Short mmCIF file of C-alpha atoms and ligand atoms in Angstrom, two decimals:
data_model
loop_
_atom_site.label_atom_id
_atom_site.label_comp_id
_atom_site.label_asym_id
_atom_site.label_seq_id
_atom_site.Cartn_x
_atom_site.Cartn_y
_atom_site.Cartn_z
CA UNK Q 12 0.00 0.00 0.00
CA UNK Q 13 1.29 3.42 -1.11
CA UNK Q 14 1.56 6.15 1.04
CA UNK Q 15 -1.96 8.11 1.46
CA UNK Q 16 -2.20 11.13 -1.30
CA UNK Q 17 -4.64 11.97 -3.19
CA UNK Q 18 -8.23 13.59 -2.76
CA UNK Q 19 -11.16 10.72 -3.63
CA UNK Q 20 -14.67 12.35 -3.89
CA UNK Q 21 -17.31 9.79 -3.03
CA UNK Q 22 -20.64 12.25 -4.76
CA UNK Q 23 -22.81 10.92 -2.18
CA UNK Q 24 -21.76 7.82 0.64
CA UNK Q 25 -20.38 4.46 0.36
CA UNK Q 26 -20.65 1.92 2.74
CA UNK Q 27 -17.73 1.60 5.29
CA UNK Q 28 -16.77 -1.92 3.88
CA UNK Q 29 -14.98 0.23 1.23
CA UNK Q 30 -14.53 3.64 2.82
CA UNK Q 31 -12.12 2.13 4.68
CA UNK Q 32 -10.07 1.18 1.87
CA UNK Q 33 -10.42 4.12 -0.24
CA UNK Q 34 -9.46 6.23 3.24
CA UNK Q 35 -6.06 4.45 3.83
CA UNK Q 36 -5.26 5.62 0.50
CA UNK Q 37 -7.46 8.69 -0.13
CA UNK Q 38 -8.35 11.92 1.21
CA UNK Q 39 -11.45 11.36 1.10
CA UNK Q 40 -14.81 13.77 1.32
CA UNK Q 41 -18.36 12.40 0.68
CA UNK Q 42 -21.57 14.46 -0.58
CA UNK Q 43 -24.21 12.77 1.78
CA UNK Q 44 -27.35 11.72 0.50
CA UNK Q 45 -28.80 14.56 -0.43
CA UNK Q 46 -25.80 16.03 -2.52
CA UNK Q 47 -27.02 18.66 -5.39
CA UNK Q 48 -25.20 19.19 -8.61
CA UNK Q 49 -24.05 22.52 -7.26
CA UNK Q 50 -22.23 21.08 -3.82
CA UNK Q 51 -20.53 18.42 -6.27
CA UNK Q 52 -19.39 20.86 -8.07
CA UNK Q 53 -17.56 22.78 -5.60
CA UNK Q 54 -16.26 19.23 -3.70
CA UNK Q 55 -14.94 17.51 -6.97
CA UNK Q 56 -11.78 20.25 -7.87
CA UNK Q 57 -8.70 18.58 -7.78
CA UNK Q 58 -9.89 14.90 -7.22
CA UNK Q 59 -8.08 12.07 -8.66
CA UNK Q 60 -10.83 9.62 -7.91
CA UNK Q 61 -15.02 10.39 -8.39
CA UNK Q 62 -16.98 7.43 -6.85
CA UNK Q 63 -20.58 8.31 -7.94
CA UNK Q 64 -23.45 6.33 -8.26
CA UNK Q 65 -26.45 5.90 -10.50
CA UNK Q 66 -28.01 9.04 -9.28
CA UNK Q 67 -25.45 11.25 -10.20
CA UNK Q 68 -24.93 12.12 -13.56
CA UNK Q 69 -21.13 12.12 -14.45
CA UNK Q 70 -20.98 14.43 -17.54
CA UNK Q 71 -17.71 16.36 -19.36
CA UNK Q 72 -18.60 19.34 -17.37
CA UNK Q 73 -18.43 17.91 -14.29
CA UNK Q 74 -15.04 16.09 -15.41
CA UNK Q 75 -13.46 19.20 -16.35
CA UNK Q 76 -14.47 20.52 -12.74
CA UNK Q 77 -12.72 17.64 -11.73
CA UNK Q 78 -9.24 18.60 -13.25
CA UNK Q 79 -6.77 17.13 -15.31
CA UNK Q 80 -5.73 14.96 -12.68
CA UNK Q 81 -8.67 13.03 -12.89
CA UNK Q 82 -7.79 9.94 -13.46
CA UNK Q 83 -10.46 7.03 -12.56
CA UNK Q 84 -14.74 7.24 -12.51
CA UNK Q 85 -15.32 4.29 -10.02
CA UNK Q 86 -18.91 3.88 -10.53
CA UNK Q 87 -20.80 1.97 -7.25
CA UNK Q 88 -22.98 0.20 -9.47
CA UNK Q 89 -23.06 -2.29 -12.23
CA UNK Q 90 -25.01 -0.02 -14.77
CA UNK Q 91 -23.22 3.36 -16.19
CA UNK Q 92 -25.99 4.71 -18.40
CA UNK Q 93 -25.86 7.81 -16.02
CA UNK Q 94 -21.83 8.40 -17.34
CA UNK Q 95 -20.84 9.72 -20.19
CA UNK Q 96 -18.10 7.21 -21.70
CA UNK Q 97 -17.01 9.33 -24.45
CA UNK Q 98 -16.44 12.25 -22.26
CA UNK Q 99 -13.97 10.29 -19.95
CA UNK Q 100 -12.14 8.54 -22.74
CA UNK Q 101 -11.57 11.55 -24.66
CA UNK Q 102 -10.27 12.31 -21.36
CA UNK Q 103 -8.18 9.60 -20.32
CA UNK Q 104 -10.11 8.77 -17.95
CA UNK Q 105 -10.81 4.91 -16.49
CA UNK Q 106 -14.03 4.04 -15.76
CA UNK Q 107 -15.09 1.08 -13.63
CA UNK Q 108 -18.32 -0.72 -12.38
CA UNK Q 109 -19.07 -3.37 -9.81
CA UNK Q 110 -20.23 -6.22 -11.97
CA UNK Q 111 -20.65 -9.59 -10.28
CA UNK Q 112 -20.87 -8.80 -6.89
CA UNK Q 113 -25.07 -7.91 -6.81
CA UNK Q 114 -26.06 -10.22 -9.53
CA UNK Q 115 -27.13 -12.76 -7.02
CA UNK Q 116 -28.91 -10.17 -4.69
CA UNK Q 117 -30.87 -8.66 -8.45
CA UNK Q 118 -32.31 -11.86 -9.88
CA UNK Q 119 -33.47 -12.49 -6.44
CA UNK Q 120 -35.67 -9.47 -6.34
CA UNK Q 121 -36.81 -9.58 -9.88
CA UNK Q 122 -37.60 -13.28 -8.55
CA UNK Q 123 -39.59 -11.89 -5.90
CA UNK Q 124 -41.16 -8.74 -7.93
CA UNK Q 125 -42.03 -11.87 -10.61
CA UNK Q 126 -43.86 -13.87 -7.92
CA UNK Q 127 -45.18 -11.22 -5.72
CA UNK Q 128 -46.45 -9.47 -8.63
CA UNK Q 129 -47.73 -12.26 -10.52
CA UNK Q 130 -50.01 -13.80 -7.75
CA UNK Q 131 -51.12 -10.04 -7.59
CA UNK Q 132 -49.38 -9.47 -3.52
CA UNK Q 133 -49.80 -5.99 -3.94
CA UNK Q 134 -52.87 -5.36 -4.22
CA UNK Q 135 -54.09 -8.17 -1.66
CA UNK Q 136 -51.49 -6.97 0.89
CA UNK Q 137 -53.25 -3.28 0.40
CA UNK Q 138 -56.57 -4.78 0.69
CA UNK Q 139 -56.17 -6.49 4.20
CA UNK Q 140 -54.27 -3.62 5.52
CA UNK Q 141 -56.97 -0.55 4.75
CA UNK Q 142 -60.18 -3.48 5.83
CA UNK Q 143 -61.20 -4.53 2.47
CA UNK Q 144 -60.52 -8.17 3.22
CA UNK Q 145 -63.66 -9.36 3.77
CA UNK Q 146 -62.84 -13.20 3.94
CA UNK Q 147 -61.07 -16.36 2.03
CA UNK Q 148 -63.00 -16.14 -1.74
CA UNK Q 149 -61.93 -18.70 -4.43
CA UNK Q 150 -62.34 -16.40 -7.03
CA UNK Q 151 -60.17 -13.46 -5.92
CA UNK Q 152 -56.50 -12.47 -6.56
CA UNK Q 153 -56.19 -15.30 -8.86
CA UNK Q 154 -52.90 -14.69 -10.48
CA UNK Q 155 -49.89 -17.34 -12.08
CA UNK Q 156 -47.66 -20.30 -11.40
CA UNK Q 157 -44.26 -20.66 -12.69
CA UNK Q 158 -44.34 -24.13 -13.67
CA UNK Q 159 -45.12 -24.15 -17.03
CA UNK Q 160 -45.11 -20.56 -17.77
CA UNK Q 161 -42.82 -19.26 -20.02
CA UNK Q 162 -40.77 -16.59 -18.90
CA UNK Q 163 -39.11 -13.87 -21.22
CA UNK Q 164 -35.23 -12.88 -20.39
CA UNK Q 165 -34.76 -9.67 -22.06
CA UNK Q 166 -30.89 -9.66 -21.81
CA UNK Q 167 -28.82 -12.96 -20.44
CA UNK Q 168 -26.45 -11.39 -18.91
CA UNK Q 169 -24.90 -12.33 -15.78
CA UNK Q 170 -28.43 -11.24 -13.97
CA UNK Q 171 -30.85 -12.23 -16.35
CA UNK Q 172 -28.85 -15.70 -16.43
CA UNK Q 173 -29.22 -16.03 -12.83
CA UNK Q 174 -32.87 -15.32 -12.75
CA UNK Q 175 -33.78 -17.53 -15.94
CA UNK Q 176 -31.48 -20.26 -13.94
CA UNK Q 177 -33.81 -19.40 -10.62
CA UNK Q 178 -37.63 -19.38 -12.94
CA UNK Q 179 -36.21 -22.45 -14.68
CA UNK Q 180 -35.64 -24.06 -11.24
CA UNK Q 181 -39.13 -23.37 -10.51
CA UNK Q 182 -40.59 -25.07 -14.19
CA UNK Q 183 -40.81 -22.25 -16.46
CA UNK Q 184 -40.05 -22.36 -20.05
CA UNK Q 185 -37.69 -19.55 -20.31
CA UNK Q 186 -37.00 -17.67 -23.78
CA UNK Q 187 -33.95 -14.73 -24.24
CA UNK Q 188 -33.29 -12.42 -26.41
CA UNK Q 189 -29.61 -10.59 -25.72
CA UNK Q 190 -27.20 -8.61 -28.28
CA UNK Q 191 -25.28 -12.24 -29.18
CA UNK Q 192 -26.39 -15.97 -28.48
CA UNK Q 193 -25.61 -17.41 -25.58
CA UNK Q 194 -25.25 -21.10 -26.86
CA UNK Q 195 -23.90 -22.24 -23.34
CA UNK Q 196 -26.74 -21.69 -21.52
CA UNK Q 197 -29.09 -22.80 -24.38
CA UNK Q 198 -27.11 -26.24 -24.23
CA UNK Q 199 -27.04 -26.44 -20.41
CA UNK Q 200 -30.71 -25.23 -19.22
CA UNK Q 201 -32.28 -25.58 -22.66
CA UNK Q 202 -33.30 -21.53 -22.70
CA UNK Q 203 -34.54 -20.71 -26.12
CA UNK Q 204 -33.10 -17.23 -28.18
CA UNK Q 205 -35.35 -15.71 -29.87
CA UNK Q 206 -36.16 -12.04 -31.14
CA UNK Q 207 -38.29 -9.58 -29.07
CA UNK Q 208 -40.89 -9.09 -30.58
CA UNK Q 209 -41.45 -12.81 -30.44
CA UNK Q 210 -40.54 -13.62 -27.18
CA UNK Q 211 -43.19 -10.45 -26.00
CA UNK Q 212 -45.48 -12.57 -27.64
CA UNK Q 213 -45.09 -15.71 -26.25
CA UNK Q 214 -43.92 -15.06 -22.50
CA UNK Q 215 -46.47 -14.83 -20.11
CA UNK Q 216 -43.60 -13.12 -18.01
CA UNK Q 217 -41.49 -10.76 -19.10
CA UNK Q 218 -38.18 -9.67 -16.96
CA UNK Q 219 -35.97 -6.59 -18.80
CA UNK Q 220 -32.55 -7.41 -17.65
CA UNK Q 221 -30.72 -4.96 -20.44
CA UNK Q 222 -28.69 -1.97 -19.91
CA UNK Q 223 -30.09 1.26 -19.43
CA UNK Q 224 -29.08 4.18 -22.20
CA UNK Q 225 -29.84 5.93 -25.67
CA UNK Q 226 -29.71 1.90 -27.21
CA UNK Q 227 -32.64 0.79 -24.98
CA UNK Q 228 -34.75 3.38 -24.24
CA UNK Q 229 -37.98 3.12 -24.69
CA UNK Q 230 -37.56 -0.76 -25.51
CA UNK Q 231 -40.99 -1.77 -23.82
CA UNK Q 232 -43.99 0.88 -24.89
CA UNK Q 233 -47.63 0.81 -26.05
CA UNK Q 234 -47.02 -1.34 -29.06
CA UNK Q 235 -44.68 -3.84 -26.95
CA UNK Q 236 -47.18 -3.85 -24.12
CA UNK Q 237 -49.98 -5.15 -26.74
CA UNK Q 238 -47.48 -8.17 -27.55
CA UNK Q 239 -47.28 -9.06 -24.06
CA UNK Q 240 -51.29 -8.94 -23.81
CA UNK Q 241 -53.40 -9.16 -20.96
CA UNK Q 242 -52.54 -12.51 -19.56
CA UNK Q 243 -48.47 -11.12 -19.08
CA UNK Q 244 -46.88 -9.88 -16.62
CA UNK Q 245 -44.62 -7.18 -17.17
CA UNK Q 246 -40.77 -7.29 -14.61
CA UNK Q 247 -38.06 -4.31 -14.55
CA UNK Q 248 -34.94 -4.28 -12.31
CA UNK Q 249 -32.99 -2.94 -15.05
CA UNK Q 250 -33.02 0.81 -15.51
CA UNK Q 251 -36.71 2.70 -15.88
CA UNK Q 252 -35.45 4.53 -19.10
CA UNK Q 253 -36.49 0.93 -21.24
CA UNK Q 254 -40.04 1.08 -20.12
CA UNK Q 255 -42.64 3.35 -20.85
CA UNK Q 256 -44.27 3.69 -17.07
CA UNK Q 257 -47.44 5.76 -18.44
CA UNK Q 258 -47.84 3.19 -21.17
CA UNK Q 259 -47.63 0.22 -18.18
CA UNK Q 260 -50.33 2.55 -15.83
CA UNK Q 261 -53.00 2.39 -18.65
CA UNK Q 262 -52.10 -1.33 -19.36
CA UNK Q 263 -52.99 -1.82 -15.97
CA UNK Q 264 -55.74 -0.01 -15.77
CA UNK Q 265 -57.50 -1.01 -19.18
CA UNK Q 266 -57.13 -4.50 -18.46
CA UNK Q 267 -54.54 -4.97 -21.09
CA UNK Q 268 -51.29 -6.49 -18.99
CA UNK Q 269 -51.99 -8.37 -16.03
CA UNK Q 270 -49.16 -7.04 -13.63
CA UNK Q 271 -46.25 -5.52 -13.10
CA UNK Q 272 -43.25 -5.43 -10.72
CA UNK Q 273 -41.02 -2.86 -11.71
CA UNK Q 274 -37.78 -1.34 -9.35
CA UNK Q 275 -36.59 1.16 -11.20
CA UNK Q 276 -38.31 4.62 -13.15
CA UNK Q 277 -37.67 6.79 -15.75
CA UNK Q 278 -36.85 10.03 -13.43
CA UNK Q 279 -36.35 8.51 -10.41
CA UNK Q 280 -37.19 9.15 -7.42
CA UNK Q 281 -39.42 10.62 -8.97
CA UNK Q 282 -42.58 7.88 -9.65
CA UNK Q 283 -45.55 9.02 -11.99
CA UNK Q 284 -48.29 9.23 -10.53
CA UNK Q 285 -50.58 7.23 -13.10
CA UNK Q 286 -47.96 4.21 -11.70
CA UNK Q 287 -48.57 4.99 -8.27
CA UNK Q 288 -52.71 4.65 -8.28
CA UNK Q 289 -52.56 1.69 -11.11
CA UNK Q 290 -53.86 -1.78 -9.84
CA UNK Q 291 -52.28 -4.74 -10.18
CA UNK Q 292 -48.07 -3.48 -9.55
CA UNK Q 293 -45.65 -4.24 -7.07
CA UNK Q 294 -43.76 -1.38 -6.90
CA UNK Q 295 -40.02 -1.04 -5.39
CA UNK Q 296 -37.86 2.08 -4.83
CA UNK Q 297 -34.62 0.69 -6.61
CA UNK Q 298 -33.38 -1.40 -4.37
CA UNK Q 299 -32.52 -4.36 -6.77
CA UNK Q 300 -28.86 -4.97 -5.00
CA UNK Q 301 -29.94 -3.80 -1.23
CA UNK Q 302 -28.57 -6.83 0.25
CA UNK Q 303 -25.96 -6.93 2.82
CA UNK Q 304 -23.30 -9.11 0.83
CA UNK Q 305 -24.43 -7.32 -2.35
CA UNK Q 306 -24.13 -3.64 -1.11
CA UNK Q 307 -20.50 -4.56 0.70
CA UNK Q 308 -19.45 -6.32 -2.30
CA UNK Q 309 -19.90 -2.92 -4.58
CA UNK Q 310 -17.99 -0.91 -1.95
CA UNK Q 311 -15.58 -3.15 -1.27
CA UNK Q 312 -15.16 -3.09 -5.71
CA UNK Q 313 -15.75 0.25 -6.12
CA UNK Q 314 -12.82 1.26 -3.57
CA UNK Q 315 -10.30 -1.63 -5.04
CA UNK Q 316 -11.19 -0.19 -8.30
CA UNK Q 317 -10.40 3.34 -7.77
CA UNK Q 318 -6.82 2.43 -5.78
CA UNK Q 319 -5.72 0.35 -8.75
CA UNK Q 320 -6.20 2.79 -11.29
CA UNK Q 321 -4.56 5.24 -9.23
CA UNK Q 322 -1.21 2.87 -8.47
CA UNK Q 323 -1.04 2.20 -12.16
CA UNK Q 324 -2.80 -1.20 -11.95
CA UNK Q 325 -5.27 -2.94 -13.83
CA UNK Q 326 -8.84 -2.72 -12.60
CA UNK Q 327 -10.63 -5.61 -11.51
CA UNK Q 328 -13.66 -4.45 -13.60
CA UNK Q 329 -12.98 -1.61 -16.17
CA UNK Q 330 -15.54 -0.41 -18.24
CA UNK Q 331 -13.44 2.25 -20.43
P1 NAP N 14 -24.68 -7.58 -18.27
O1 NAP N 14 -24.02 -8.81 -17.75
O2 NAP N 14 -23.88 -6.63 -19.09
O3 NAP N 14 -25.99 -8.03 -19.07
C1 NAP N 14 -26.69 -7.21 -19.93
C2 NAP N 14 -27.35 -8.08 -20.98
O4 NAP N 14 -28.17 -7.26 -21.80
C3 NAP N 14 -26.36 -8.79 -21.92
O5 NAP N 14 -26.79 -10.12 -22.10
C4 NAP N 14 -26.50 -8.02 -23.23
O6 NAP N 14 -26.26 -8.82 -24.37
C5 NAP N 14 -27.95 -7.63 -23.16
N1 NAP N 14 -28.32 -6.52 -24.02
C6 NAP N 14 -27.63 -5.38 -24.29
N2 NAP N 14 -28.34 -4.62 -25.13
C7 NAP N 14 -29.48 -5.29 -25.39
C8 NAP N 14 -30.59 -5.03 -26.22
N3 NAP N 14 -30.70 -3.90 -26.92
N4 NAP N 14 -31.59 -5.94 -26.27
C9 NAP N 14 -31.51 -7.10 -25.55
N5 NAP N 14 -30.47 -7.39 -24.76
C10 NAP N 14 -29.47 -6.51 -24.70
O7 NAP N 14 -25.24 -6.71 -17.07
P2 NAP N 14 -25.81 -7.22 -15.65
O8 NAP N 14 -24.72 -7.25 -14.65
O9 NAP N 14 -26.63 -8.43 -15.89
O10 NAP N 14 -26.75 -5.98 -15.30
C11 NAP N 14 -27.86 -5.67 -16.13
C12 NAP N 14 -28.45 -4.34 -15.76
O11 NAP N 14 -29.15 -4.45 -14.54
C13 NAP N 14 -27.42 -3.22 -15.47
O12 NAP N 14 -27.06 -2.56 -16.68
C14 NAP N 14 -28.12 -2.32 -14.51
O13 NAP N 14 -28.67 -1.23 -15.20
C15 NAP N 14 -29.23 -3.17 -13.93
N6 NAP N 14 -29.10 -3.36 -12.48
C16 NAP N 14 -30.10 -2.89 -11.67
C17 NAP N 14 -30.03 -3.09 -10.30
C18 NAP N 14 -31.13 -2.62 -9.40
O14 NAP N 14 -30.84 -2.24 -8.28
N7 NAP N 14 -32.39 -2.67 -9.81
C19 NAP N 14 -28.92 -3.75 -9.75
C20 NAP N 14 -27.94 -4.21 -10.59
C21 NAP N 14 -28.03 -4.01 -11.97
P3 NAP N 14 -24.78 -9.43 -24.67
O15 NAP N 14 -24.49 -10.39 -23.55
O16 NAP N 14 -24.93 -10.10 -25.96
O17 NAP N 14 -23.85 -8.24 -24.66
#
């Protein structure tokens, strides 16, 4: 371990498992939670290291306010839609993520978001709690059963592997669709590639495991939502910028999707409101890799990632 120089600016916190690390080699300050662009801007002059995560958008601006000393972006999160790649290249700048580490903790809640939402938990949960339950009926909340579903991975990466690996232990059918083939895992679980369109059609769930930015957005609107058709249920841990969440509200609300569990929004924190009174969703506030292992893991990475750039080593996980 080098001596400690250098400032680090975490843009808002990161969890002592690697604050720690990044402080017995970093000056380091932190924003706090409720950082705004402005305070950012006067912390991040003459850092060497910006730790920010998906709420904070890392543009050239903000890069040059950084200096020319700037030398590593070590994002606390697997997705980096909210930095701007060309910027930091142009730059010299390294970027990293913290891939790996939360896949487990991910396909566990779009798991859960695919089973609470599909047997409609929601809405029955809200129904005891403000007296509406008025007593075991065999008709009500009637929703679906993984075995023998089929299940739609839109993008088998490492998440949407691990949750097509968990549906599949459960007896679904599960189709992809991803940039490239994944012929390993169609040999070893028997998943079936197909093309979205078709695999909207023919999945009665359907879990968006794709990156977020310009490529994607917008990947699951009106016309989508009338492939998936009112027997499907609709599951996004990805990023909210690849689904329409008005266009999933009137779904709902016409009868025309089933149900959706969806952690992440277009805007966030901000949640429309069209979402918020629509029946029928399970509705998280992005907190796809809150686990304890998961959330130490992506400190612990982020940190590690941000010292090796800095003492001229390779990063465990480099995006640019
Ligand atoms: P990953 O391993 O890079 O997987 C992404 C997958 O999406 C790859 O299979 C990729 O195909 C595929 N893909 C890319 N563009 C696509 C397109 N236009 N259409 C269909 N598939 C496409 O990433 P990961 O680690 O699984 O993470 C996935 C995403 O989850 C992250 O980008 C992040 O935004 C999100 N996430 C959210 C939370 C949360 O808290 N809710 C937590 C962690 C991650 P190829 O394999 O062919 O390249």
């Amino acid at each position: 371990m080098q001596n400690k120089s250098g400032k680090a600016v975490v843009a808002r916190v990161l969890l002592p498992a690697g604050l720690e690390l990044l402080e017995q080699r970093f000056e380091v300050s932190q924003g706090g939670l409720d950082v705004t662009r402005e305070q950012l801007e006067e912390m991040v002059p003459g850092a060497i290291a910006l730790v920010p995560d998906p709420s904070v958008p890392v543009d050239g601006e903000l890069l040059d306010l950084c200096g020319e000393q700037l030398e590593v972006v070590s994002n606390f999160a697997v997705g980096y839609d909210h930095v701007d790649l060309e910027a930091c290249s142009d730059r010299g700048i390294v970027v990293t993520n913290t891939p790996g580490v939360l896949t487990e903790a991910t396909a566990e809640l779009a798991l859960m978001l695919t089973l609470s939402a599909g047997r409609l938990a929601g809405d029955a949960e809200r129904d005891l709690r403000s007296g509406l339950w008025t007593g075991w009926n065999p008709g009500a909340y009637l929703g679906l059963e993984l075995r023998g579903a089929t299940v739609g991975v839109v993008g088998l990466g490492r998440i949407g592997l691990r949750y097509a690996e968990m549906v599949s232990a459960l007896g679904a059918e599960v189709l992809y669709t991803a940039s490239s083939r994944k012929v390993e895992a169609e040999k070893q679980f028997g998943f079936g590639w197909t093309d979205l369109e078709d695999l909207l059609r023919r999945s009665q769930v359907v879990s968006i495991h794709a990156p977020g930015g310009e490529g994607t957005r917008g990947m699951i609107g009106r016309r989508e939502l009338e492939l998936i058709g009112p027997e499907g249920v609709l599951i996004n841990t990805s990023r909210g910028t690849l689904v329409d969440s008005d266009a999933v509200a009137e779904a709902l609300e016409e009868g025309r999707l089933a149900a959706a569990g969806l952690d992440v929004y277009d805007g966030e924190p901000a949640v429309p409101e069209s979402l918020l009174s629509a029946p029928r969703c399970v509705l998280l506030p992005h907190i796809g890799s809150a686990s304890h292992i998961s959330r130490d893991g992506m400190a612990r990475l982020a940190a590690e990632n941000a010292i090796a750039v800095v003492d001229g080593l390779e990063p465990a996980s480099r995006v640019v």
